[in-house]
Coordinates of C-alpha atoms and ligand atoms in Angstrom, one line a residue:
M245 CA 137.9 104.4 169.7
E246 CA 139.6 106.5 166.9
P247 CA 137.2 107.9 164.1
Q248 CA 137.6 106.1 160.8
R249 CA 138.2 108.4 157.7
D250 CA 136.3 108.1 154.5
K251 CA 138.6 106.7 151.8
T252 CA 137.7 109.2 149.3
T253 CA 136.8 112.3 151.1
G254 CA 139.0 111.9 154.3
A255 CA 136.0 112.9 156.4
K256 CA 135.3 111.1 159.6
R257 CA 132.8 108.4 159.0
D258 CA 132.0 106.2 161.9
R259 CA 133.5 105.8 165.2
L260 CA 132.9 102.0 165.0
S261 CA 133.7 99.2 162.5
S262 CA 131.2 97.4 160.7
R263 CA 131.8 94.5 162.9
D264 CA 131.4 96.6 166.0
L265 CA 128.0 97.9 164.6
A266 CA 126.9 94.6 163.9
A267 CA 127.8 93.5 167.2
I268 CA 125.9 96.4 168.7
A269 CA 122.9 95.6 166.5
R270 CA 122.9 92.2 168.1
G271 CA 123.0 93.9 171.5
H272 CA 126.5 92.7 172.5
L273 CA 128.1 96.0 172.8
A274 CA 125.2 98.1 173.4
G275 CA 125.3 98.4 177.1
M276 CA 129.0 99.5 176.8
I277 CA 128.5 102.4 174.6
I278 CA 125.2 103.5 174.3
L279 CA 123.5 102.9 177.7
E280 CA 125.5 105.5 179.3
K281 CA 123.6 108.0 177.3
D282 CA 120.5 106.5 176.3
P283 CA 118.5 104.2 178.8
S284 CA 116.2 103.3 176.1
H285 CA 118.8 101.1 174.6
F286 CA 116.6 98.6 172.9
L287 CA 115.4 101.5 170.4
T288 CA 118.9 102.9 170.0
T289 CA 120.3 99.5 169.4
K290 CA 117.7 99.0 166.7
A291 CA 118.2 102.3 165.2
M292 CA 122.1 101.8 165.2
S293 CA 121.8 98.8 162.8
R294 CA 120.6 101.3 160.0
S295 CA 120.7 104.8 158.7
L296 CA 118.5 107.6 159.8
R297 CA 116.9 110.6 158.1
V298 CA 115.4 113.8 159.3
S299 CA 111.7 113.7 159.0
S300 CA 110.3 116.0 156.4
K301 CA 108.4 118.2 159.0
N302 CA 111.9 118.7 160.7
I303 CA 113.7 119.7 157.8
E304 CA 113.2 123.5 158.2
K305 CA 114.3 123.1 161.8
V306 CA 117.6 121.6 161.2
K307 CA 118.3 123.9 158.5
F308 CA 117.5 126.7 161.0
A309 CA 119.7 125.1 163.6
L310 CA 122.7 125.3 161.3
K311 CA 122.0 129.2 161.0
R312 CA 121.3 129.6 164.7
N313 CA 124.7 127.9 165.5
N314 CA 126.4 130.5 163.4
Y315 CA 127.8 128.2 160.7
P316 CA 128.0 130.3 157.4
S317 CA 127.8 127.4 154.9
Q318 CA 127.4 123.6 154.8
N319 CA 131.0 123.3 154.0
A320 CA 132.0 125.1 157.1
F321 CA 129.9 123.0 159.2
A322 CA 131.1 119.8 157.4
S323 CA 134.6 120.7 158.1
E324 CA 133.8 121.5 161.7
V325 CA 132.2 118.2 162.4
G326 CA 134.7 116.2 160.6
L327 CA 132.2 114.8 158.0
S328 CA 132.0 115.0 154.3
R329 CA 130.0 117.8 152.6
A330 CA 127.7 115.1 150.9
T331 CA 126.9 113.6 154.4
V332 CA 126.0 117.0 155.7
T333 CA 123.8 117.7 152.7
S334 CA 122.0 114.4 153.0
F335 CA 121.2 115.2 156.6
L336 CA 119.9 118.5 156.0
N337 CA 117.7 117.3 153.1
G338 CA 116.3 114.4 154.8
R339 CA 118.1 111.8 153.2
P340 CA 119.6 108.7 155.0
V341 CA 122.7 109.3 157.0
D342 CA 124.7 106.6 158.8
F343 CA 123.3 106.5 162.6
L344 CA 126.4 107.5 164.3
N345 CA 127.0 110.5 161.8
F346 CA 123.3 111.4 162.4
T347 CA 123.6 111.7 166.1
E348 CA 127.0 113.4 165.9
I349 CA 125.3 116.1 163.7
C350 CA 122.5 116.5 166.0
E351 CA 124.6 116.9 168.9
K352 CA 127.0 119.6 167.4
L353 CA 123.7 121.3 166.4
G354 CA 122.0 121.1 169.8
L355 CA 119.2 118.9 168.5
N356 CA 117.7 115.9 170.1
W357 CA 118.1 113.2 167.5
Q358 CA 115.1 111.1 168.4
E359 CA 112.8 114.0 168.0
I360 CA 114.0 114.9 164.7
A361 CA 114.7 111.3 163.0
H362 CA 112.0 110.0 160.9
Q363 CA 110.1 107.6 163.0
D364 CA 110.0 104.5 160.6
F365 CA 113.3 103.3 162.5
E366 CA 111.0 102.2 165.2
E367 CA 109.1 100.0 162.9
Q368 CA 111.7 98.4 160.9
N369 CA 114.7 96.5 161.8
D370 CA 115.9 96.0 158.3
P371 CA 118.7 98.1 156.8
A372 CA 117.5 101.3 154.9
P373 CA 116.9 100.6 151.2
P374 CA 119.8 101.8 149.0
E375 CA 119.3 105.3 147.6
A376 CA 118.7 104.1 144.1
V377 CA 115.6 104.7 141.9
K378 CA 113.2 102.0 142.8
S379 CA 110.6 102.9 140.0
Q380 CA 111.0 105.1 137.0
N381 CA 108.7 105.9 134.2
W382 CA 109.9 107.8 131.2
N383 CA 106.5 107.7 129.0
G384 CA 107.1 109.8 126.1
A385 CA 110.5 111.3 127.0
P386 CA 112.7 111.8 123.8
D387 CA 116.2 110.3 123.6
A388 CA 118.7 112.8 124.7
S389 CA 121.9 110.7 124.1
I390 CA 122.9 113.4 121.5
F391 CA 123.4 116.3 123.8
Y392 CA 126.0 118.9 123.8
G393 CA 127.1 121.3 126.4
R394 CA 124.7 123.0 129.0
E395 CA 127.2 121.7 131.9
K396 CA 126.5 125.1 133.7
E397 CA 122.8 124.9 133.5
I398 CA 122.9 121.3 134.7
A399 CA 125.1 122.3 137.6
E400 CA 122.9 125.0 138.7
L401 CA 119.7 122.6 138.4
K402 CA 121.6 119.9 140.4
E403 CA 122.5 122.5 143.0
W404 CA 119.1 123.7 143.3
I405 CA 117.3 120.3 143.6
L406 CA 120.1 118.3 145.5
T407 CA 121.6 120.7 147.8
D408 CA 119.0 123.4 148.2
N409 CA 116.3 120.8 148.2
C410 CA 113.9 123.0 145.9
R411 CA 110.3 121.6 145.5
L412 CA 109.5 123.3 142.2
V413 CA 111.8 124.2 139.4
A414 CA 110.9 125.6 136.1
V415 CA 113.0 125.2 132.9
L416 CA 112.0 128.2 130.6
G417 CA 112.9 129.3 127.3
M418 CA 111.8 129.9 123.7
S419 CA 110.5 127.3 121.7
G420 CA 113.3 124.9 120.2
I421 CA 116.0 126.0 122.7
G422 CA 116.4 122.8 124.3
K423 CA 114.1 122.7 127.5
T424 CA 112.8 119.1 127.0
A425 CA 116.3 117.9 126.0
L426 CA 117.8 119.6 129.1
S427 CA 115.2 118.1 131.3
V428 CA 115.8 114.5 130.1
K429 CA 119.5 114.9 130.6
L430 CA 119.1 116.3 134.1
A431 CA 116.6 113.6 135.3
K432 CA 119.1 110.9 133.9
K433 CA 121.8 112.4 135.7
I434 CA 120.2 113.0 139.1
Q435 CA 118.0 109.8 139.2
P436 CA 120.1 107.9 141.7
E437 CA 119.3 110.4 144.2
F438 CA 115.5 109.5 144.0
T439 CA 113.4 106.6 144.8
C440 CA 111.0 107.3 142.1
L441 CA 111.0 109.2 139.0
I442 CA 108.1 110.2 136.4
W443 CA 108.5 112.1 133.3
R444 CA 105.5 113.1 131.5
S445 CA 104.6 115.4 128.4
L446 CA 101.7 117.9 128.7
R447 CA 101.7 118.2 125.0
N448 CA 98.1 116.8 124.8
P449 CA 97.3 117.9 128.2
P450 CA 95.3 115.5 130.6
S451 CA 92.9 117.0 133.0
V452 CA 94.4 117.6 136.4
A453 CA 92.4 114.7 137.7
D454 CA 93.6 112.2 135.1
L455 CA 97.3 113.5 135.8
L456 CA 96.8 113.0 139.5
A457 CA 95.4 109.7 138.9
D458 CA 98.2 108.6 136.7
L459 CA 100.8 109.9 139.0
L460 CA 99.4 108.3 142.1
Q461 CA 98.9 105.0 140.2
T462 CA 102.5 105.1 138.8
L463 CA 104.0 105.9 142.1
S464 CA 102.2 103.6 144.2
P465 CA 100.4 100.8 142.1
Q466 CA 100.4 98.5 145.2
S467 CA 98.1 100.8 147.1
G468 CA 95.2 99.7 145.2
Q469 CA 93.3 103.0 146.3
Q470 CA 90.9 104.6 143.7
P471 CA 91.5 108.2 143.3
S472 CA 89.3 110.3 145.1
D473 CA 86.5 112.6 143.3
S474 CA 88.2 115.6 145.1
T475 CA 91.1 117.3 143.3
D476 CA 92.3 118.8 146.7
E477 CA 92.3 115.2 148.2
N478 CA 94.4 113.7 145.3
I479 CA 96.9 116.6 145.5
S480 CA 97.1 115.9 149.4
R481 CA 97.7 112.2 148.5
L482 CA 100.3 113.2 146.2
L483 CA 101.9 115.4 148.8
Q484 CA 101.9 112.6 151.3
Y485 CA 103.6 110.4 148.9
F486 CA 106.3 113.2 148.2
Q487 CA 106.8 113.5 152.0
D488 CA 107.4 109.8 152.5
H489 CA 109.3 109.2 149.3
R490 CA 112.0 111.3 147.6
C491 CA 110.3 111.5 144.1
L492 CA 111.3 113.4 140.8
V493 CA 108.6 114.3 138.6
V494 CA 109.2 116.1 135.3
L495 CA 106.1 117.8 133.5
D496 CA 107.3 118.9 130.0
N497 CA 105.3 121.3 127.8
W498 CA 103.6 123.3 130.7
Q499 CA 102.7 126.2 128.3
S500 CA 100.1 123.6 126.6
I501 CA 97.8 124.3 129.6
L502 CA 98.3 127.9 129.6
K503 CA 95.9 130.4 127.7
S504 CA 96.4 131.7 124.2
G505 CA 95.4 135.2 123.5
D506 CA 96.0 136.6 127.2
F507 CA 99.1 137.8 129.0
A508 CA 101.7 135.0 129.8
G509 CA 101.2 132.5 132.4
H510 CA 97.3 132.1 132.7
Y511 CA 95.7 129.0 132.8
R512 CA 93.0 127.7 130.1
E513 CA 89.8 127.4 132.0
E514 CA 89.6 123.7 132.1
Y515 CA 93.3 123.5 133.4
R516 CA 93.1 125.9 136.3
D517 CA 93.6 123.3 138.9
Y518 CA 97.1 122.8 137.7
G519 CA 97.9 126.2 139.2
E520 CA 96.8 124.8 142.6
L521 CA 99.0 121.8 142.2
L522 CA 102.0 123.9 141.7
R523 CA 101.2 126.1 144.6
R524 CA 100.7 123.4 146.9
V525 CA 103.9 121.6 145.6
A526 CA 105.8 124.7 146.3
E527 CA 104.4 125.7 149.7
E528 CA 103.9 122.2 151.5
S529 CA 106.6 120.6 153.1
H530 CA 107.9 117.3 151.5
Q531 CA 111.3 115.9 150.1
S532 CA 110.5 115.6 146.3
C533 CA 110.9 117.8 143.4
L534 CA 108.5 118.9 140.6
V535 CA 110.6 120.2 137.5
L536 CA 108.5 121.8 134.7
T537 CA 109.5 123.0 131.4
S538 CA 107.7 125.8 129.6
S539 CA 108.1 128.4 126.8
E540 CA 106.0 130.7 129.4
K541 CA 106.7 131.3 133.0
P542 CA 103.4 130.3 135.1
R543 CA 102.4 133.0 137.3
E544 CA 102.9 130.8 140.5
I545 CA 106.5 130.5 139.8
A546 CA 106.9 134.2 139.3
F547 CA 105.2 134.9 142.7
L548 CA 106.8 132.1 144.7
E549 CA 110.3 132.0 143.4
G550 CA 113.3 133.5 145.2
E551 CA 116.8 132.8 146.1
T552 CA 115.9 131.4 149.5
L553 CA 112.8 129.9 148.7
P554 CA 112.5 126.4 147.4
V555 CA 111.1 127.6 144.1
R556 CA 113.3 128.6 141.1
S557 CA 113.4 129.0 137.3
L558 CA 116.2 128.9 134.8
V559 CA 115.9 130.5 131.5
V560 CA 117.7 128.3 128.8
G561 CA 119.5 130.7 126.4
D562 CA 122.0 130.4 123.5
L563 CA 123.8 127.0 123.2
G564 CA 126.9 129.1 122.3
E565 CA 130.0 127.6 120.9
E566 CA 128.5 124.1 121.4
A567 CA 126.1 124.6 118.6
R568 CA 129.0 124.1 116.4
K569 CA 128.8 120.3 117.2
I570 CA 125.2 120.3 115.8
L571 CA 126.5 121.8 112.6
Q572 CA 129.4 119.5 112.4
A573 CA 127.0 116.6 112.9
K574 CA 125.1 117.7 110.1
G575 CA 128.2 117.6 108.0
L576 CA 128.2 121.4 107.0
S577 CA 131.4 123.1 105.5
G578 CA 132.3 126.7 105.4
E579 CA 133.3 126.7 109.1
E580 CA 134.6 130.3 109.2
E581 CA 130.9 131.3 108.7
W582 CA 129.4 128.9 111.4
G583 CA 129.7 131.6 114.2
R584 CA 127.6 134.0 112.2
L585 CA 125.0 131.4 111.6
I586 CA 124.9 130.5 115.2
F587 CA 124.7 134.2 116.4
L588 CA 121.8 134.8 113.9
Y589 CA 119.7 132.0 115.4
R590 CA 120.8 132.9 118.8
G591 CA 122.2 129.3 119.4
N592 CA 118.7 127.8 119.1
P593 CA 119.4 124.0 118.4
L594 CA 116.2 123.4 116.7
A595 CA 116.5 126.4 114.4
L596 CA 120.0 125.5 113.7
K597 CA 119.0 121.9 112.8
I598 CA 116.4 123.0 110.5
I599 CA 118.6 125.6 108.7
A600 CA 121.6 123.1 108.5
T601 CA 119.2 120.6 106.7
T602 CA 118.2 123.5 104.3
I603 CA 122.0 124.5 103.8
K604 CA 122.7 120.8 103.1
D605 CA 120.0 120.3 100.5
L606 CA 120.4 123.7 98.7
F607 CA 123.9 124.6 99.0
A608 CA 125.7 121.3 99.4
G609 CA 126.4 122.1 103.0
D610 CA 128.2 125.3 102.4
V611 CA 127.4 128.1 104.9
G612 CA 129.5 130.5 102.9
Q613 CA 127.2 129.8 99.9
F614 CA 124.0 130.2 102.0
F615 CA 125.1 133.6 103.2
K616 CA 126.0 134.8 99.7
H617 CA 122.3 134.2 98.6
S618 CA 121.3 136.3 101.6
L619 CA 118.3 133.9 102.3
A620 CA 119.4 133.4 105.9
L621 CA 116.3 134.2 107.7
D622 CA 113.6 133.4 105.2
V623 CA 114.0 129.7 104.6
G624 CA 113.1 126.4 106.1
N625 CA 110.5 125.7 108.7
I626 CA 111.9 128.3 111.0
R627 CA 108.9 130.5 111.0
G628 CA 106.9 127.5 112.4
I629 CA 109.1 127.7 115.6
V630 CA 108.1 131.4 116.2
E631 CA 104.7 131.1 115.0
Q632 CA 103.7 128.6 117.8
Q633 CA 104.6 131.3 120.2
F634 CA 103.3 134.2 118.3
L635 CA 99.8 132.9 117.7
R636 CA 99.4 132.6 121.5
L637 CA 99.9 136.2 122.2
S638 CA 97.4 138.7 123.6
P639 CA 96.3 141.5 121.1
L640 CA 98.4 144.0 123.1
E641 CA 101.3 141.8 123.1
R642 CA 101.0 141.4 119.1
D643 CA 100.8 145.2 118.9
M644 CA 104.1 145.7 121.0
M645 CA 105.9 142.9 118.9
Y646 CA 104.6 144.7 115.7
W647 CA 106.1 148.0 116.8
L648 CA 109.4 146.2 117.9
A649 CA 109.7 144.7 114.4
I650 CA 108.7 148.0 112.6
E651 CA 111.1 150.1 114.5
E652 CA 114.0 147.6 114.3
Q653 CA 116.2 149.4 116.7
P654 CA 115.8 148.5 120.4
L655 CA 113.2 150.7 122.2
S656 CA 113.4 151.9 125.8
L657 CA 110.5 151.7 128.1
K658 CA 110.1 155.5 127.6
D659 CA 109.9 154.9 123.9
L660 CA 107.1 152.1 124.3
R661 CA 105.2 154.5 126.5
G662 CA 105.3 157.1 123.9
L663 CA 104.1 154.6 121.3
F664 CA 101.3 153.4 123.6
S665 CA 100.2 156.7 124.8
G666 CA 96.5 155.6 124.8
Y667 CA 97.3 153.0 127.3
K668 CA 98.0 153.2 131.1
F669 CA 101.7 153.0 131.8
S670 CA 101.0 149.8 134.0
Q671 CA 99.5 148.1 130.9
V672 CA 102.5 148.9 128.8
V673 CA 104.8 147.4 131.6
N674 CA 102.7 144.3 132.0
T675 CA 102.8 143.7 128.3
L676 CA 106.5 144.0 128.2
E677 CA 106.8 141.8 131.2
S678 CA 104.4 139.2 129.7
L679 CA 106.7 139.1 126.6
D680 CA 109.5 138.7 128.6
L681 CA 108.0 135.7 130.3
R682 CA 107.6 134.1 127.0
S683 CA 111.3 134.8 126.2
L684 CA 110.3 136.7 123.1
V685 CA 112.0 140.0 123.7
E686 CA 115.6 140.5 124.1
K687 CA 117.0 143.0 126.5
A688 CA 120.0 145.2 125.7
E689 CA 121.7 146.8 128.4
E690 CA 122.6 150.4 127.2
E691 CA 124.4 153.2 129.0
V692 CA 120.8 155.1 129.2
G693 CA 119.2 151.9 130.7
S694 CA 117.6 148.8 129.3
K695 CA 116.3 148.7 125.8
F696 CA 114.2 145.9 124.3
T697 CA 114.1 144.3 120.7
L698 CA 113.4 141.1 119.1
Q699 CA 116.0 138.5 118.1
P700 CA 116.5 138.4 114.3
A701 CA 114.5 135.2 113.5
V702 CA 111.7 136.6 115.7
M703 CA 111.9 139.9 114.0
Q704 CA 111.8 138.3 110.5
Y705 CA 108.7 136.3 111.4
V706 CA 106.8 139.3 113.0
T707 CA 107.7 141.5 110.0
N708 CA 106.5 138.9 107.6
H709 CA 103.4 138.4 109.4
L710 CA 102.6 142.2 109.5
V711 CA 103.5 142.5 105.8
E712 CA 101.1 139.7 104.9
K713 CA 98.2 141.1 107.0
I714 CA 98.6 144.5 105.6
C715 CA 98.7 143.3 102.0
Q716 CA 95.6 141.1 102.7
E717 CA 93.7 144.2 104.0
I718 CA 94.4 146.1 100.9
A719 CA 93.8 143.1 98.7
S720 CA 90.3 142.4 100.3
F721 CA 89.2 145.9 100.4
S722 CA 85.7 146.8 99.7
K723 CA 83.6 150.0 100.4
N724 CA 82.6 150.4 104.2
Q725 CA 85.2 148.0 105.2
Q726 CA 87.1 148.7 108.2
F727 CA 90.8 148.1 108.0
K728 CA 93.0 148.0 111.0
L729 CA 96.7 147.3 110.6
L730 CA 97.0 149.7 107.7
G731 CA 96.1 152.6 109.9
N732 CA 97.8 151.4 113.1
Y733 CA 101.5 151.5 111.8
P734 CA 103.4 154.1 109.8
L735 CA 105.2 152.8 106.7
Q736 CA 107.6 155.6 106.9
K737 CA 109.7 157.3 109.6
P738 CA 108.6 160.5 111.4
Q739 CA 109.7 163.7 109.8
N740 CA 113.1 164.8 111.2
S741 CA 113.6 167.9 113.1
D742 CA 114.2 170.0 109.8
G743 CA 110.8 169.2 108.7
Q744 CA 112.0 166.8 106.1
T745 CA 109.8 163.9 105.2
G746 CA 110.8 160.6 107.1
Q747 CA 112.4 157.7 105.1
P748 CA 110.5 154.8 104.1
R749 CA 110.8 151.9 106.5
R750 CA 112.0 148.5 105.6
I751 CA 108.5 147.1 106.0
F752 CA 107.3 149.6 103.2
V753 CA 109.6 148.1 100.9
W754 CA 108.5 144.7 101.6
I755 CA 104.9 145.6 101.3
K756 CA 105.5 147.3 98.0
N757 CA 107.3 144.2 96.7
Q758 CA 104.6 141.9 97.9
L759 CA 101.8 143.7 96.5
Y760 CA 103.5 143.1 93.2
T761 CA 104.9 139.8 93.4
E762 CA 103.0 137.7 95.8
G763 CA 99.8 137.3 93.7
N764 CA 97.4 139.5 95.8
F765 CA 96.7 141.2 92.5
S766 CA 96.4 139.9 89.0
N767 CA 98.1 143.0 87.6
N768 CA 99.4 146.4 88.6
S769 CA 96.4 148.5 87.7
S770 CA 94.2 146.7 90.3
V771 CA 96.7 147.5 93.2
L772 CA 96.4 151.0 92.2
E773 CA 92.5 150.9 91.9
N774 CA 92.2 149.4 95.4
L775 CA 94.7 152.1 96.9
E776 CA 92.6 154.7 95.3
E777 CA 89.4 153.5 96.6
I778 CA 90.8 153.3 100.0
K779 CA 92.1 156.9 99.7
A780 CA 88.6 158.0 98.6
S781 CA 87.1 156.1 101.6
L782 CA 89.2 158.0 104.0
Q783 CA 87.8 161.3 102.9
G784 CA 86.0 163.4 105.5
K785 CA 86.8 160.6 108.3
P786 CA 88.1 161.8 111.7
A787 CA 91.7 161.7 112.1
I788 CA 91.6 159.4 114.7
E789 CA 89.8 156.7 112.5
V790 CA 92.0 157.4 109.7
G791 CA 95.3 156.9 111.8
Y792 CA 98.4 156.2 109.7
A793 CA 96.3 154.9 106.6
G794 CA 96.2 158.2 104.7
E795 CA 100.0 158.8 104.6
N796 CA 100.5 155.0 104.1
V797 CA 98.3 154.8 101.0
E798 CA 99.7 158.1 99.7
I799 CA 103.3 156.8 99.7
L800 CA 102.3 153.4 98.4
L801 CA 100.5 155.1 95.5
K802 CA 103.3 157.2 94.7
A803 CA 105.9 154.5 94.8
L804 CA 103.8 152.2 92.5
N805 CA 103.0 154.9 90.1
A806 CA 106.5 155.9 89.8
E807 CA 107.6 152.2 88.9
Ligands
ATP1823 N1 122.1 120.7 124.1 C1 121.8 120.2 123.0 N2 122.5 119.4 122.2 C2 122.1 118.7 121.0 N3 120.9 118.9 120.5 C3 120.0 119.5 121.2 C4 120.3 120.2 122.5 N4 119.3 120.8 123.0 C5 118.4 120.6 122.2 N5 118.7 119.7 121.2 C6 117.9 119.4 119.9 O1 117.2 120.7 119.5 C7 115.9 120.2 119.3 C8 114.8 121.0 120.0 O2 115.1 120.7 121.5 P1 113.9 120.7 122.5 O3 112.7 119.9 121.9 O4 114.5 120.1 123.7 O5 113.5 122.2 122.6 P2 112.3 122.8 123.5 O6 112.9 124.0 124.1 O7 111.8 121.9 124.4 O8 111.3 123.3 122.5 P3 109.6 123.5 122.6 O9 109.4 124.8 123.4 O10 109.1 123.5 121.3 O11 109.1 122.3 123.4 C9 115.8 118.7 119.5 O12 115.8 118.1 118.3 C10 116.9 118.5 120.6 O13 117.1 117.1 120.3
MG1824 MG1 109.9 120.9 124.6

């Protein structure tokens, strides 16, 4: 009997027509075709009437068989066996495949189909349910119907989840860059491949016990089983469900359960068990996928991810040219300046939406006018976007952010080591790495190696923050009071090699202006009085305690007296 070809792919589908198969299922042709190979024809006949899938415990085995048989790729194997790539992918990932295709693939790979097939074919005589979502629950997911670009990111995530069968995928990136929107868009696109789908936000995070109870109840309401008191047991139940059914679970805002004031990726005490959930989802065998979004990379992901492991992460970056559509939808004009605006905000959709609203309100939508007033980085609620992340930083991370803002130019690891000479080199590296996990530093590849800096909106925020803090220290100064930031950072650049006094930094100008204008002092003389008092308080103190305070006060006094 000649193989039939799939109309769309041209690949060989079944050796038998559906009429033949129906006849076999009724037992009429079984003796003719199957019994020669398989004496347990009753079982085989039952199995033939439906599709089969590889049981989850055998998925690794079939993948290994592909390698053992020296097929360089799934494509190569698909063309060798004369089936479509989609069929081969489904087979390798434990999704249902027509009986005859299933047995043919097994034969080619030297596998015994009865050993590796999921055993439920013995219990059911009904055809396999269609591979469509049986249950879905989108509680709290935002509408992502207006969504531009990101084709590359979606294609990559699809490949990881559907082809590589990743069990854990993290979508990372800074606040407002579009992680949530992307997760919704992705889930909508791939949902037909899953039998159940759940989308949840952790913005107001439930305890892990409540989350597990919610997931188990939503996935299997008919079970009527009460959640166990043991988190371990509930995770095991969830993983059993993940093994038996192909589920997609999206958990948005993972950073809400992570600690503030510590290096990135550590859990708040009460949410520690979430780490265990991630670890087991990543390491245990099942056919489902957990997608999380976060502005910080959880430590488990950093440890477990790898190109050949079923754990991956994608950092969502600049929306690029597609961001023009956001400006267009907002009805902005001055198109020749749009590229500049997008670059300034690094294609962050939320920042662009906010700034576009401001431009609309204050400059009748003309981006050119907006730039003429050089307000670009200082308006709107953009600071809120960065602030959310900045306030979560550990003291050492803040310190590094301040230095990156003060220096303005990208700094190498060697530069940072010099600035943090009081710390172990490993601490400097860990701090930089932690900022990177939060997508807060930009890496610039230069001939001499990597350098690190802040993107403009972040630099603006951090500089403003530092200026405000230093002005507050001066404003609230009273005798015997310790100040910190005024002594920690130099307001002028170091002397050059000729011994000439360094230039004032940008931050110096901002502090001087703010002392006058932002109402920290009722009049100029009180500024001077406070600075003089600080100067006097420094007399006789050890240099280590004074830090940069002496020279900072000196240049501020000089500049203010001259005005
Ligand atoms: N590709 C896109 N096309 C159009 N709008 C987008 C796109 N991506 C994001 N947005 C919009 O930008 C805003 C911010 O996106 P989103 O909430 O997904 O960011 P986020 O990275 O999840 O932020 P956070 O870290 O604060 O949770 C939303 O209003 C969203 O609709
Ligand atoms: Mg989000």
